[in-house]
Amino acid sequence: MNDDEPVLLHTEGRVLHITLNRPRALNALTHSMVRHIDDALTGAAGDEAVVAIVIRGSGDRGLCAGGDIRSIYEDARAGRRASVDFWRDEYRLNARIARFPKPYVALMDGIVMGGGVGVSAHGGVRVVTERSRVAMPETAIGFVPDVGGTYLLSRAPGELGTHLALTGRAVGAADAVLCGLADHFVPSHGLAGLTEALSRCTTPDEVAEAVRRCATDAPEGELAGQREWIDDCYAADTVEEIIDRLTDSGLPAAKETVATLHTVSPTALKVTLAAVRRAKELSSLEAVLDQEFRVSCRAFAGPDLVEGVRARIVDKDRDPRWDPAALSGVTADDVARYFEPLGDQELGLSVS
């Protein structure tokens, strides 16, 4: 095993460990990393010596901060299409993880955002800690939640998923469990013991029992106590009405939310609301990933993704010039175009 590789594989007992190994980049995913993980899962699925998978991030900051956004930015600016190929393979990996036939244990310690959610929250056993910060923050860079994020968020209780999708807010352990993004809380100091216990497992049932023995109750979250205003405000049909309801509520937390929504891409807000609502009506993760691929391809061709990454990641001036600059400039036809079929370029997961 070469410790310089971006994905490390090693076996302990009958458990295959996958470690994302770009700690200086917060383990951001590249195309080669996606392929490496997919190959590892393909081999492990048919290997009787492997009883379970554990995925984690190297370093002490988090599992994965998402895809390599700077590479996507450079790709879009140069007029290339490598990012579309990356998403095609990444979304297929997300679907493979969700259908993986053996326990897939994701250690969601620290930062887990965007693509990091994609390689963890679709797994069968999802573990968060007191350090976990889980988010789909795409609207802040002029993009729309992907990697199956709209599938997960559309199935959160009430309108919590809509709130998280539009604002990009990061949540801690208890709220991640509440929203269906995680299953178990294990204190970070207990992860080593959990890993050791997993290494002794010889059956899927033993894996589940090892996690249950190490898990405990998460510290209290915030969203359960905010359900009333969130459910009321986000039940509105349009982004404009959601903002009006948040403003009229008079609550400090709602006022802060309005301030956040005013900083992100108007187009991304409207497309995200439509994506979450549409995802709720789709019957499978694969169908939602097909939808997300259409949306991602259209966002890649638009102006806001490049501008959002420039403002947040490249120049870091945090002053994006969105186009259109206001919600009123984004029409229903504009939004509908994001969901139009791609012809022979479709992802095609739901029919494969």
XYZ file of C-alpha atoms in Angstrom, residues 262 264-267 304 320-330:
17
model
C -30.298 36.473 -0.209
C -26.990 32.549 -2.840
C -27.771 32.092 -6.509
C -31.411 32.935 -7.351
C -31.364 30.394 -10.166
C -23.557 30.886 -11.870
C -20.727 36.701 -6.470
C -22.422 38.455 -9.375
C -25.299 36.095 -10.073
C -27.023 36.076 -13.453
C -29.903 36.786 -13.084
C -29.207 38.748 -9.911
C -32.756 38.530 -8.522
C -35.383 35.842 -8.098
C -37.740 37.834 -10.322
C -35.358 37.281 -13.224
C -35.659 33.483 -13.054
